[in-house]
Coordinates of C-alpha atoms and ligand atoms in Angstrom, one line a residue:
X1 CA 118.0 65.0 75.5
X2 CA 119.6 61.7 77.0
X3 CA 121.9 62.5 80.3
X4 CA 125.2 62.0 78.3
X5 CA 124.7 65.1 75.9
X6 CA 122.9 66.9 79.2
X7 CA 126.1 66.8 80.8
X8 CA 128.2 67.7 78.2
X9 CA 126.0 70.9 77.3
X10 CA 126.2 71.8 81.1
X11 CA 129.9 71.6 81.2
X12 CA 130.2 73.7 78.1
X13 CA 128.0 76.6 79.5
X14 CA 130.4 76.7 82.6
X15 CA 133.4 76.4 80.5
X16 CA 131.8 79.5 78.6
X17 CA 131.0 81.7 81.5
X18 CA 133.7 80.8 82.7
X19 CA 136.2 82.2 79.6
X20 CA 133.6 84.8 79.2
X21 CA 134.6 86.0 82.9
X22 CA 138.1 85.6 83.1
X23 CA 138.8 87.1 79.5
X24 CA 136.9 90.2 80.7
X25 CA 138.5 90.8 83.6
X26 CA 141.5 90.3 81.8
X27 CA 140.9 92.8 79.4
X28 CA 140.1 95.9 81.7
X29 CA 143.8 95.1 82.2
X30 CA 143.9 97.1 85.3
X31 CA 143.1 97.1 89.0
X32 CA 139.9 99.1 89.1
X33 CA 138.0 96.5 90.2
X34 CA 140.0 96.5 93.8
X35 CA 138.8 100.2 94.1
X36 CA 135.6 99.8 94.0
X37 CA 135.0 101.3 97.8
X38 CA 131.2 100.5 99.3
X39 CA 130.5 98.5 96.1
X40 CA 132.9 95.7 95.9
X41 CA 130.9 92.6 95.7
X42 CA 132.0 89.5 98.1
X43 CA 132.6 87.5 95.9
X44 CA 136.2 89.4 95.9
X45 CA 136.4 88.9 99.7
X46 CA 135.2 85.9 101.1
X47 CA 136.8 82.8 102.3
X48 CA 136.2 79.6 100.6
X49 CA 137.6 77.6 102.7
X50 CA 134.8 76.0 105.1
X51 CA 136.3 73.2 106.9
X52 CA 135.2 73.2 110.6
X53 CA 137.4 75.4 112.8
X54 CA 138.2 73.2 115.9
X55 CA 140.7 74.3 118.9
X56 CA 142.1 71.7 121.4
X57 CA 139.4 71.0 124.5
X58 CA 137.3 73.1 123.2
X59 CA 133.6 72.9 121.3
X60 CA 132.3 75.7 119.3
X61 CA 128.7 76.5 121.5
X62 CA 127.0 79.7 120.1
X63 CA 127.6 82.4 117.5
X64 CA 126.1 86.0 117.2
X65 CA 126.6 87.3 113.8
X66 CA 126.3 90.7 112.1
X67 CA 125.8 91.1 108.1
X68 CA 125.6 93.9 105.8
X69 CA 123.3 93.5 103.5
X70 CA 124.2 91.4 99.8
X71 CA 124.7 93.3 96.8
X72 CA 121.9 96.1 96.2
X73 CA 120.3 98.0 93.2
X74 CA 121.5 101.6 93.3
X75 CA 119.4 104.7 94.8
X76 CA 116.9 106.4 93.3
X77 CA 118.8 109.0 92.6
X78 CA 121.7 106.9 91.1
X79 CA 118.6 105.5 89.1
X80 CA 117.9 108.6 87.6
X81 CA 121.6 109.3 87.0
X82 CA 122.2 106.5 84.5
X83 CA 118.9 107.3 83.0
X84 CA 120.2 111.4 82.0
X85 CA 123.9 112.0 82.8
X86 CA 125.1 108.2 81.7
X87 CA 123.1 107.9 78.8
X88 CA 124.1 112.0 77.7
X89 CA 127.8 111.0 78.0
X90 CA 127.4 107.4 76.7
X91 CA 126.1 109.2 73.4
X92 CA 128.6 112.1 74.1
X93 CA 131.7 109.7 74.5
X94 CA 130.4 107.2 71.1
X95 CA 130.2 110.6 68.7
X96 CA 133.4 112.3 69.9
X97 CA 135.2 109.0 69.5
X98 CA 133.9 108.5 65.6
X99 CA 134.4 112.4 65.0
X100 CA 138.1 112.3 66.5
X101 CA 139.0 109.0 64.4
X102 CA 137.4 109.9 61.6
X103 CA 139.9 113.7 61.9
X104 CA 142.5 111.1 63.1
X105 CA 142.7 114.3 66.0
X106 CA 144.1 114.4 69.9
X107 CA 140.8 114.3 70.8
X108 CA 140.4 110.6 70.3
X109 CA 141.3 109.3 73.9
X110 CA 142.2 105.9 75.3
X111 CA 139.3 103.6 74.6
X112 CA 139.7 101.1 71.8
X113 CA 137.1 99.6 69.4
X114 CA 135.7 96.9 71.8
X115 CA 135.3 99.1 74.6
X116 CA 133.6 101.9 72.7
X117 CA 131.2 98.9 71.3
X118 CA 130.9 98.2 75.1
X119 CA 129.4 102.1 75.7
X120 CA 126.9 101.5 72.7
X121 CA 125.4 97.9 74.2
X122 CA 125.1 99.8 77.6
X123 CA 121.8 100.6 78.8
X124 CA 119.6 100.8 81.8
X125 CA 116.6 98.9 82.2
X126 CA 116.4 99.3 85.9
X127 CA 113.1 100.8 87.8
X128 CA 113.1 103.6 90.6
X129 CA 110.8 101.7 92.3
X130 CA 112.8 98.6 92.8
X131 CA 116.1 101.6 94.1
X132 CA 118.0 99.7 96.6
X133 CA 116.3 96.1 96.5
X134 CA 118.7 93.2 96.7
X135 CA 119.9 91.9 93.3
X136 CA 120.3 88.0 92.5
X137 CA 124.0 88.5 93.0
X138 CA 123.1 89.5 96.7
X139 CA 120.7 86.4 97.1
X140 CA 123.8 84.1 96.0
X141 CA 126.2 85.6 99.2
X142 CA 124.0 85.5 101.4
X143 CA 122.7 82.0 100.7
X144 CA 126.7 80.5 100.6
X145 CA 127.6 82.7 103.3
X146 CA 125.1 80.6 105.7
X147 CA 126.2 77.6 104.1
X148 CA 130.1 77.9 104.5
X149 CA 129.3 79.5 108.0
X150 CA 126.9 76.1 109.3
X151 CA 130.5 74.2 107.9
X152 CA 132.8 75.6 110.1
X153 CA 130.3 75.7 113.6
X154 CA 127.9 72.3 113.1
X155 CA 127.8 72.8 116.7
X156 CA 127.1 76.3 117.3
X157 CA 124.8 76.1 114.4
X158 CA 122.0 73.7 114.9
X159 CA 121.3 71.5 111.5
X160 CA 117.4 72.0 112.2
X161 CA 115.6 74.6 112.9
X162 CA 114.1 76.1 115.8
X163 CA 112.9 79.4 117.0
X164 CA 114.4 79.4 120.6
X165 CA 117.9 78.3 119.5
X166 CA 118.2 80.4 116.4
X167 CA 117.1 84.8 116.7
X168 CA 116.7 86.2 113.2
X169 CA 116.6 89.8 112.6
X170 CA 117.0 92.6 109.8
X171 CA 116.0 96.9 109.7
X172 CA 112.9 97.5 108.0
X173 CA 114.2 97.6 104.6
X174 CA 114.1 95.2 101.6
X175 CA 117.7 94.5 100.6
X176 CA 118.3 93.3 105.1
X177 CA 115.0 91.5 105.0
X178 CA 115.7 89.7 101.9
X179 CA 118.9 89.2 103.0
X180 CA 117.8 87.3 105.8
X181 CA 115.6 85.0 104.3
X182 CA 118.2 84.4 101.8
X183 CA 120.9 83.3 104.8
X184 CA 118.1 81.4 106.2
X185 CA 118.0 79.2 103.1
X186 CA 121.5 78.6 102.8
X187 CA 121.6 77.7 106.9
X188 CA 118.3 75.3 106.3
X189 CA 116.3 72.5 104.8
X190 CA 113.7 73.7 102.3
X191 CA 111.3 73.4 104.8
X192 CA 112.8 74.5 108.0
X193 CA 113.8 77.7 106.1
X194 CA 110.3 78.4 105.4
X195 CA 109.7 77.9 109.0
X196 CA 111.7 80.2 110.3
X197 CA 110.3 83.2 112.4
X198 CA 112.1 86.9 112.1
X199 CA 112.0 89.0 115.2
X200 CA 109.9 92.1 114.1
X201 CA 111.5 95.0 112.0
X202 CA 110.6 98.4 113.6
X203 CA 111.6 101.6 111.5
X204 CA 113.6 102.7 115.0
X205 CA 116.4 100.3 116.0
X206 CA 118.0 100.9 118.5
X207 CA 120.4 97.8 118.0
X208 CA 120.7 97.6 114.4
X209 CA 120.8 101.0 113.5
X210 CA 121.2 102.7 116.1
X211 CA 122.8 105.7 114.6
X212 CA 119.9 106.6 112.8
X213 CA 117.8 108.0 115.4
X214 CA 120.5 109.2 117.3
X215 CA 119.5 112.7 117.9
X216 CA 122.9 113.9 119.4
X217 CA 125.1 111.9 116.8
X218 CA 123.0 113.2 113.7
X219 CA 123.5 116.7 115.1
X220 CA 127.4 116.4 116.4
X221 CA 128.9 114.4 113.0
X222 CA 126.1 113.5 110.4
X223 CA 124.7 117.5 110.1
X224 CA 128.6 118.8 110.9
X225 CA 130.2 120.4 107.8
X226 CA 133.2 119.7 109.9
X227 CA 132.9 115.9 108.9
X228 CA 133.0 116.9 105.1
X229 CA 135.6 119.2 105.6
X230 CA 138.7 117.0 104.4
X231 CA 136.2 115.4 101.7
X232 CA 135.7 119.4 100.1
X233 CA 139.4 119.6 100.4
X234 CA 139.9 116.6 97.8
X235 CA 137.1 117.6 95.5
X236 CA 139.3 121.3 95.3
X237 CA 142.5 119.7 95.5
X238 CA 145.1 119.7 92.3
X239 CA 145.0 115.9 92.6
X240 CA 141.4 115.7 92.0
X241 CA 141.7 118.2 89.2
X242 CA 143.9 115.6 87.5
X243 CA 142.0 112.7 87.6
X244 CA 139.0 114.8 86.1
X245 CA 141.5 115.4 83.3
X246 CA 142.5 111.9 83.3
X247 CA 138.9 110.5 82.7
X248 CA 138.4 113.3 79.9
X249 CA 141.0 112.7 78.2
X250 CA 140.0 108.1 78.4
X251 CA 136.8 108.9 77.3
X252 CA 137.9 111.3 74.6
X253 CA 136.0 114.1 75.4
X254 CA 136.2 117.3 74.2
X255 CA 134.6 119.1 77.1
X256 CA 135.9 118.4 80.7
X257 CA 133.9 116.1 82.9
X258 CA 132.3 117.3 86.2
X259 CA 133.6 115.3 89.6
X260 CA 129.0 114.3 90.0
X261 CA 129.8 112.6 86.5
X262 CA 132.7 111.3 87.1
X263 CA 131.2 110.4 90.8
X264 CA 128.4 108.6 89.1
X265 CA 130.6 106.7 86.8
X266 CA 132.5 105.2 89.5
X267 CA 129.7 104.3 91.4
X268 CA 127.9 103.0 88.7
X269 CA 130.8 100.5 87.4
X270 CA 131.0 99.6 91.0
X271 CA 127.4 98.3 91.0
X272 CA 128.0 96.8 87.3
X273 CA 130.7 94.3 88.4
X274 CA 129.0 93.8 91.6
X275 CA 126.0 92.4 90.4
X276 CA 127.3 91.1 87.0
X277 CA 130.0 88.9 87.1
X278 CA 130.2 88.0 83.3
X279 CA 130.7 91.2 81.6
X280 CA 132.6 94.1 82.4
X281 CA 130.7 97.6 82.9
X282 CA 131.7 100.1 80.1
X283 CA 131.7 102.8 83.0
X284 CA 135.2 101.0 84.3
X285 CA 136.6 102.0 81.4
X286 CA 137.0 106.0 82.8
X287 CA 139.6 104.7 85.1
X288 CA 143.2 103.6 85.1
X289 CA 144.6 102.3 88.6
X290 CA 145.2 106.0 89.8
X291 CA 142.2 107.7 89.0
X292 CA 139.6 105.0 90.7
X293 CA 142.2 104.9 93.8
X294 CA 141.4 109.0 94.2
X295 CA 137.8 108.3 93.5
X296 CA 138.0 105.7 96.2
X297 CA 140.1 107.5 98.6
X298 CA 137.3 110.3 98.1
X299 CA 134.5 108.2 99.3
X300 CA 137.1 106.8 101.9
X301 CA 137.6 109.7 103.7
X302 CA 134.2 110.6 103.9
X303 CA 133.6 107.0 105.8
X304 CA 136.6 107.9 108.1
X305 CA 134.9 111.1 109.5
X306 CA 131.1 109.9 109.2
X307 CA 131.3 106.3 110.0
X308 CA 134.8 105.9 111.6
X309 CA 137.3 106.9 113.7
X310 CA 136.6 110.6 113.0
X311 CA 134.6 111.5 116.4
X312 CA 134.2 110.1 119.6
X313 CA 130.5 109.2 119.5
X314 CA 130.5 107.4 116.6
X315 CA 132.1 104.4 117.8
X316 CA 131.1 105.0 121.2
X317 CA 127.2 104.0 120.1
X318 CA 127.5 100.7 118.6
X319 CA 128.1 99.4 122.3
X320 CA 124.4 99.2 121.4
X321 CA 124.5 96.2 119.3
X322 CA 127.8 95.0 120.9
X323 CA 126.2 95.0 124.2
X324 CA 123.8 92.0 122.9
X325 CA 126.8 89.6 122.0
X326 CA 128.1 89.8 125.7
X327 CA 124.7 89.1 127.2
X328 CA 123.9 86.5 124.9
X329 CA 127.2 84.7 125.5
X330 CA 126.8 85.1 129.5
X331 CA 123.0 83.4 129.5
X332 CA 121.8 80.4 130.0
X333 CA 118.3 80.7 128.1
X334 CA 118.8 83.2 125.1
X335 CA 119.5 81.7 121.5
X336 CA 122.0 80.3 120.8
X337 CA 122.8 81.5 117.8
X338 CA 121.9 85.4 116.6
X339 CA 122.0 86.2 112.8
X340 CA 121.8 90.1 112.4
X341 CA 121.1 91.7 109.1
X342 CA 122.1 95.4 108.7
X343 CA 123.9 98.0 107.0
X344 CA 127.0 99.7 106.3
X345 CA 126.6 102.5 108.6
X346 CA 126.2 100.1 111.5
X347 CA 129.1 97.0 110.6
X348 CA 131.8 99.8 110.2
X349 CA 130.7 101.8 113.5
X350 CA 131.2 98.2 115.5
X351 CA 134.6 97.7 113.7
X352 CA 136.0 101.1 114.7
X353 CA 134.6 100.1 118.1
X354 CA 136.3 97.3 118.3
X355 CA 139.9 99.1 117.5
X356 CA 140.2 97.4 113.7
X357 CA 141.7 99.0 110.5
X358 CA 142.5 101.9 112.3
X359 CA 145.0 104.2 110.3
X360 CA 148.3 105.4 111.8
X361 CA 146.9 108.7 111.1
X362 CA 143.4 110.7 110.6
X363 CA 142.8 110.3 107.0
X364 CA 143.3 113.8 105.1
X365 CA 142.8 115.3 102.0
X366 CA 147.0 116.2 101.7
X367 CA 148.2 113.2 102.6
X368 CA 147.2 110.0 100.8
X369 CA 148.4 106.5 102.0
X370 CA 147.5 104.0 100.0
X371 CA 149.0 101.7 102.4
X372 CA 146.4 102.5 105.1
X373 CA 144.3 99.4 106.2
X374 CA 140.9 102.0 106.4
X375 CA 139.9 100.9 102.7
X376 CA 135.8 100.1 102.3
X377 CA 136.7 97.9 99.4
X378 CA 138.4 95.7 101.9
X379 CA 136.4 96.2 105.0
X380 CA 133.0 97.2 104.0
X381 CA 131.8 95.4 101.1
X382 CA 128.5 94.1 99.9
X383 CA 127.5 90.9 102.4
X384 CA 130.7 92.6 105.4
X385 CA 130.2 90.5 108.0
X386 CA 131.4 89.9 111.6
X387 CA 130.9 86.9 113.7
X388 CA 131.8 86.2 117.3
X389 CA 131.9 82.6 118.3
X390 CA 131.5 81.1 122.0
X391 CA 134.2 78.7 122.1
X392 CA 133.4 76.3 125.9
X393 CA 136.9 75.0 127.0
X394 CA 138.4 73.5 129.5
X395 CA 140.1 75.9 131.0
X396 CA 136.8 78.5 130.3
X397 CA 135.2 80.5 127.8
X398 CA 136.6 82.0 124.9
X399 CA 135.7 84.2 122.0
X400 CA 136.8 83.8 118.8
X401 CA 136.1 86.3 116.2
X402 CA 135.9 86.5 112.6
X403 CA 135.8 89.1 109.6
X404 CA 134.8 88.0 106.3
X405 CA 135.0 84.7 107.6
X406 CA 138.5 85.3 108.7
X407 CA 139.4 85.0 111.7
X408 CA 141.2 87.9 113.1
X409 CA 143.0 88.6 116.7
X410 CA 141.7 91.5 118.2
X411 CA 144.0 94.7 118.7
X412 CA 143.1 93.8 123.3
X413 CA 143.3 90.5 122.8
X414 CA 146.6 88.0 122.3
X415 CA 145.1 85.5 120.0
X416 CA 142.6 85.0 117.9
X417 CA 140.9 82.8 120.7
X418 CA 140.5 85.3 123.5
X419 CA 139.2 84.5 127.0
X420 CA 135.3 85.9 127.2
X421 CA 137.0 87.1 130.6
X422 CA 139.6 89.3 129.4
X423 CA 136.8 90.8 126.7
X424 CA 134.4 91.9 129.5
X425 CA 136.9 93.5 131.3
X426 CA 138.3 95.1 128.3
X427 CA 134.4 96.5 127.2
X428 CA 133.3 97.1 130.7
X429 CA 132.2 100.4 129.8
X430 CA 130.6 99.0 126.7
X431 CA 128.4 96.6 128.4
X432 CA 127.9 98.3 132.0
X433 CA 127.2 102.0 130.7
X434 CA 125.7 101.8 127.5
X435 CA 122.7 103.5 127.7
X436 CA 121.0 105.2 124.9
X437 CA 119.8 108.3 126.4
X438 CA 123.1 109.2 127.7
X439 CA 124.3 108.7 124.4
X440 CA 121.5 110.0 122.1
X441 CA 119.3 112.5 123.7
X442 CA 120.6 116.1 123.4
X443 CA 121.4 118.4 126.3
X444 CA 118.9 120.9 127.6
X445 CA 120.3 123.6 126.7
X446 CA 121.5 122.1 123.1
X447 CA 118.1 121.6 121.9
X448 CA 117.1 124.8 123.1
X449 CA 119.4 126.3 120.8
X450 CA 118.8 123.7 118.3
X451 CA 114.6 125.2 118.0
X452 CA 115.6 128.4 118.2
Ligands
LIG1 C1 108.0 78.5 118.8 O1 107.5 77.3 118.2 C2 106.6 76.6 119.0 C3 106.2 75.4 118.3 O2 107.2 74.8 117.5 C4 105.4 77.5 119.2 O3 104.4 76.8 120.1 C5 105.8 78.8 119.9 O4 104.7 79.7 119.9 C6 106.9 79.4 119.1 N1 107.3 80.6 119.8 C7 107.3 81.8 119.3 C8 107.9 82.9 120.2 O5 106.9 82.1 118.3
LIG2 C1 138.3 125.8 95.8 O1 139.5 126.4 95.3 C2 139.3 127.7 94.7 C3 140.5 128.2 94.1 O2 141.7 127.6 94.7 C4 138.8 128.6 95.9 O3 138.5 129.9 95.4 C5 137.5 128.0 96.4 O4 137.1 128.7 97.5 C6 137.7 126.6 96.9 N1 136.5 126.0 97.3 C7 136.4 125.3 98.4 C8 135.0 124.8 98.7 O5 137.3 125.0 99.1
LIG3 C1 142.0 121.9 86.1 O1 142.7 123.1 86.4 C2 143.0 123.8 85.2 C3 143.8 125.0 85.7 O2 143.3 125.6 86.8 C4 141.7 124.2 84.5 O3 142.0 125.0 83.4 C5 140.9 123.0 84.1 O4 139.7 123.4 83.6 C6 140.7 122.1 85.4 N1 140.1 120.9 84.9 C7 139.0 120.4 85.4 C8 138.5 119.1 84.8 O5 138.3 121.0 86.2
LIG4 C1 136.4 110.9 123.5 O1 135.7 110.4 124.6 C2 136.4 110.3 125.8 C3 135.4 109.9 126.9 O2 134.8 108.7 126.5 C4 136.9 111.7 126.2 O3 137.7 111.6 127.3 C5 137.8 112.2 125.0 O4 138.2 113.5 125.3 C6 137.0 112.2 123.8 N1 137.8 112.7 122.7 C7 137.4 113.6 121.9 C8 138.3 114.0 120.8 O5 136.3 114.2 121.9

C-alpha cells in the first residue's frame, strides 16, 4: 500500500471509532456513565491539558506522587458472577422480551430492539485466573499519565533516568506492578524504561497499604458491623425497594430482581465502559439516571464509613505514607522524585487525611445529597492520583498539590501554592507522632478478649 492510501485508511479508522464511540454514548441517552462509583475509568477525569505549570521566582524541584492502580479485570468472584447470574438473566431478559412482544403485554419493559440485540452479543470470555490484572485500558492511563505529568514538571522530572533521582514502588499485586512499569514507560525512553529499578514489593506495607495489616483498624472499622450499618439501612430502605422495581420493570422481567443482581449489574457495566470505550455494555441498560445514582450512593456510603471520614483511625493512619512526602521534601540526598503505585483503600484514606471532599454531614442511608462532594466516581476512579510538588522560591519552599492532575488548594492552606512551612506545622502530629505501633497494635487487654 503506497503512504497516500495508508493515511487515508488510518484517518478513516479513527473517524470510525470515533462515530462508533460518540453515537453509543449518545444512545444510552442518560447519565449512567457518571455513576459509575469505584469503576469510572480516567479517561472521564483527567486533565489534558499539559503545559508546564510555572509560578513567578520559582522552579518546580521534586515531586512525590501517589496512584491507584489503571483500570482492572473484575474479582474472582465478579468473574464467576457474569459467568451464572449475567448469563441466567441475559437469557432471562432476551425470552421475556420476545414472549411480552409477541402477547404485546405490560411485561415488555423499556429496552428497545438494539439494546436487546446488545444483551444477545454479550458474553464473557474473561478467566478467573487473570481476576483483577490490569486491562489494556489501564496500560493506556498510566502510560499518558506519566507523559502529561514529565510536561508540566521537566524539572522535577528528570528526562533520563536514574535510580538515585527517581524511587519506584507498587504492593505486591499485579494490576500496581503493572501499573508501574506502564508509568515508567510513558515517563522514559524505550531504553531507560527498561532500566528502571522498583523498590521491592513486600506482602506487608506499611506505607502503601498500611491499613491492611493494621490489627487495631481491621478490628475497630473493617470487622465493625457498625461501619455497614447505614449501608443495611439502604439495602431495606423503600428507596432501594424502588430502584429494584425500576430495573425489573427496564429489563422486562417478570420476576423481581435481587439487589446481588442488580449489584452485579452495576458493577459489571462499570468495568464494561471502563475498559471498552467503543461499545456500550448491555448491563447499563438496567439503569436510568436515578436508579445507578442509589446504586452509587449505596457503594458510596459504604466508602464513607470504611475508607473515609467515618472513624477516627482511618484517616489518622495514612500519616504513614504521608509522613514520606515531608521527609523527602526536607532532604538533601533522597530521590527526587517518588512515583507510588497503590490502591483505593490507601489514595482515599490520605484524601480524608488531608481534609478533601468532606461532606457537610455523615453520609446516611435517610438523607441522600446528591450535591455532596464524597462521590468515588469523582474522587476515586481507576488511575486517582495525587501529587505533591516541591516548588524552591525565592522567598522559600512551597508545596503545590494536585488531584487528578488538578491542582487544588488545600482546606489549611490559602492557595494552591502553600508554604512547605505552614504544611509542617499544620501535620506536626502527622510527621512527629506517627508511629505504627501506637496506631496498629491492639491493647493488652483488647487482644485478650479478642482470643478469648
Ligand atoms: C544504581 O546504578 C548504578 C550504576 O548506574 C549501580 O552501580 C548501583 O548499584 C545502582 N544502585 C542501586 C541501589 O541499585
Ligand atoms: C428490613 O426491613 C424489614 C421490614 O421492614 C425488617 O423486618 C427487617 O428486620 C429489616 N432488616 C434489616 C437488616 O434491617
Ligand atoms: C417492594 O415492596 C413491595 C411491598 O412491600 C413488595 O411487594 C415488592 O416485592 C418489593 N420489591 C422488591 C423488588 O423487593
Ligand atoms: C478522634 O481522635 C481524636 C484524637 O486524635 C479524639 O480527640 C477524638 O475524640 C476522636 N473522635 C472520635 C469520634 O473518636
Amino acid at each position: 500500500m503506497n503512504n497516500y492510501l495508508y493515511t487515508i485508511s488510518i484517518f478513516m479508522l479513527i473517524i470510525q471509532c470515533h462515530f462508533k464511540w460518540s453515537l453509543a454514548e449518545l444512545k444510552s441517552r442518560n447519565d449512567v456513565i457518571n455513576h459509575l462509583g469505584t469503576r469510572t475509568p480516567y479517561r472521564f477525569r483527567f486533565n489534558k491539558h499539559d503545559d508546564r505549570i510555572k509560578y513567578p521566582k520559582c522552579k518546580d524541584t521534586k515531586i512525590w506522587m501517589i496512584v491507584r492502580h489503571g483500570t482492572r479485570l473484575p474479582s474472582a468472584e465478579n468473574i464467576m458472577g457474569m459467568y451464572n447470574e449475567l448469563h441466567e438473566l441475559k437469557n432471562l431478559i432476551i425470552l421475556q422480551n420476545k414472549l411480552g412482544k409477541e402477547n404485546g403485554i405490560s411485561l415488555s419493559g423499556n429496552l428497545n430492539k438494539e439494546q436487546i440485540k446488545g444483551f444477545k452479543d454479550w458474553s464473557c470470555n474473561l478467566n478467573v485466573e487473570e481476576a483483577k490484572f490490569l486491562t489494556l485500558e489501564g496500560k493506556d492511563e498510566m502510560i499518558l499519565l506519566a507523559e502529561r505529568t514529565r510536561k508540566r514538571f521537566p524539572n522535577a522530572i528528570k528526562h533520563k533516568y536514574d535510580n538515585k533521582t527517581f524511587l519506584f514502588r507498587f504492593t505486591a499485586t499485579q494490576r500496581a506492578h503493572q501499573s508501574a512499569r506502564y508509568f515508567t514507560q510513558g515517563l522514559f525512553s524505550h531504553s531507560d524504561a527498561q532500566n528502571v529499578e522498583f523498590a521491592p514489593a513486600t506482602k506487608v506495607d506499611h506505607v502503601l497499604r498500611f491499613y491492611k495489616h493494621c490489627d487495631k483498624w481491621q478490628k475497630q472499622v473493617k470487622k465493625n458491623p457498625d461501619t455497614y450499618k447505614e449501608q443495611v439501612l439502604l439495602a431495606n430502605s423503600s428507596e432501594m425497594n424502588r430502584t429494584l422495581e425500576s430495573v425489573t420493570k427496564r429489563l422486562g422481567l417478570s420476576r423481581p430482581v435481587t439487589l446481588d443482581e442488580v449489584n452485579l449489574m452495576y458493577k459489571i457495566c462499570g468495568y464494561e465502559t471502563s475498559w471498552n470505550k467503543f461499545d456500550v455494555s448491555p448491563w447499563c441498560y438496567a439503569f436510568d439516571t436515578e436508579s445507578a445514582e442509589i446504586l452509587e450512593y449505596y457503594h458510596d456510603l459504604k466508602h464513607y464509613w470504611m475508607d473515609g471520614y467515618g472513624h477516627n483511625l482511618t484517616y489518622r493512619q495514612a500519616c504513614l505514607a504521608l509522613q514520606t512526602m515531608f521527609k523527602m521534601f526536607r532532604s538533601d540526598h533522597d530521590p527526587f522524585a517518588t512515583f507510588l503505585f497503590a490502591h483505593s483503600g490507601t489514595l482515599v484514606k490520605i484524601l480524608t487525611h488531608l481534609e478533601l471532599f468532606k461532606p457537610e454531614q455523615p453520609l446516611t442511608a435517610g438523607l441522600i445529597d446528591k450535591t455532596r462532594q464524597w462521590k468515588a466516581s469523582y474522587i476515586d476512579c481507576f488511575a486517582s492520583n495525587l501529587a505533591f510538588v516541591l516548588y524552591k522560591c525565592k522567598d522559600g519552599d512551597h508545596v503545590l498539590t494536585l488531584f487528578q492532575e488538578r491542582p487544588i488548594k488545600l482546606p489549611m492552606c490559602d492557595k494552591e501554592l502553600c508554604p512547605l512551612k505552614q504544611l509542617e506545622h499544620y501535620f506536626y502530629d502527622s510527621i512527629h507522632k506517627c508511629n505504627y505501633a501506637d496506631l496498629c497494635n491492639l491493647d493488652k487487654e483488647e487482644k485478650d478478649k479478642n482470643s478469648q
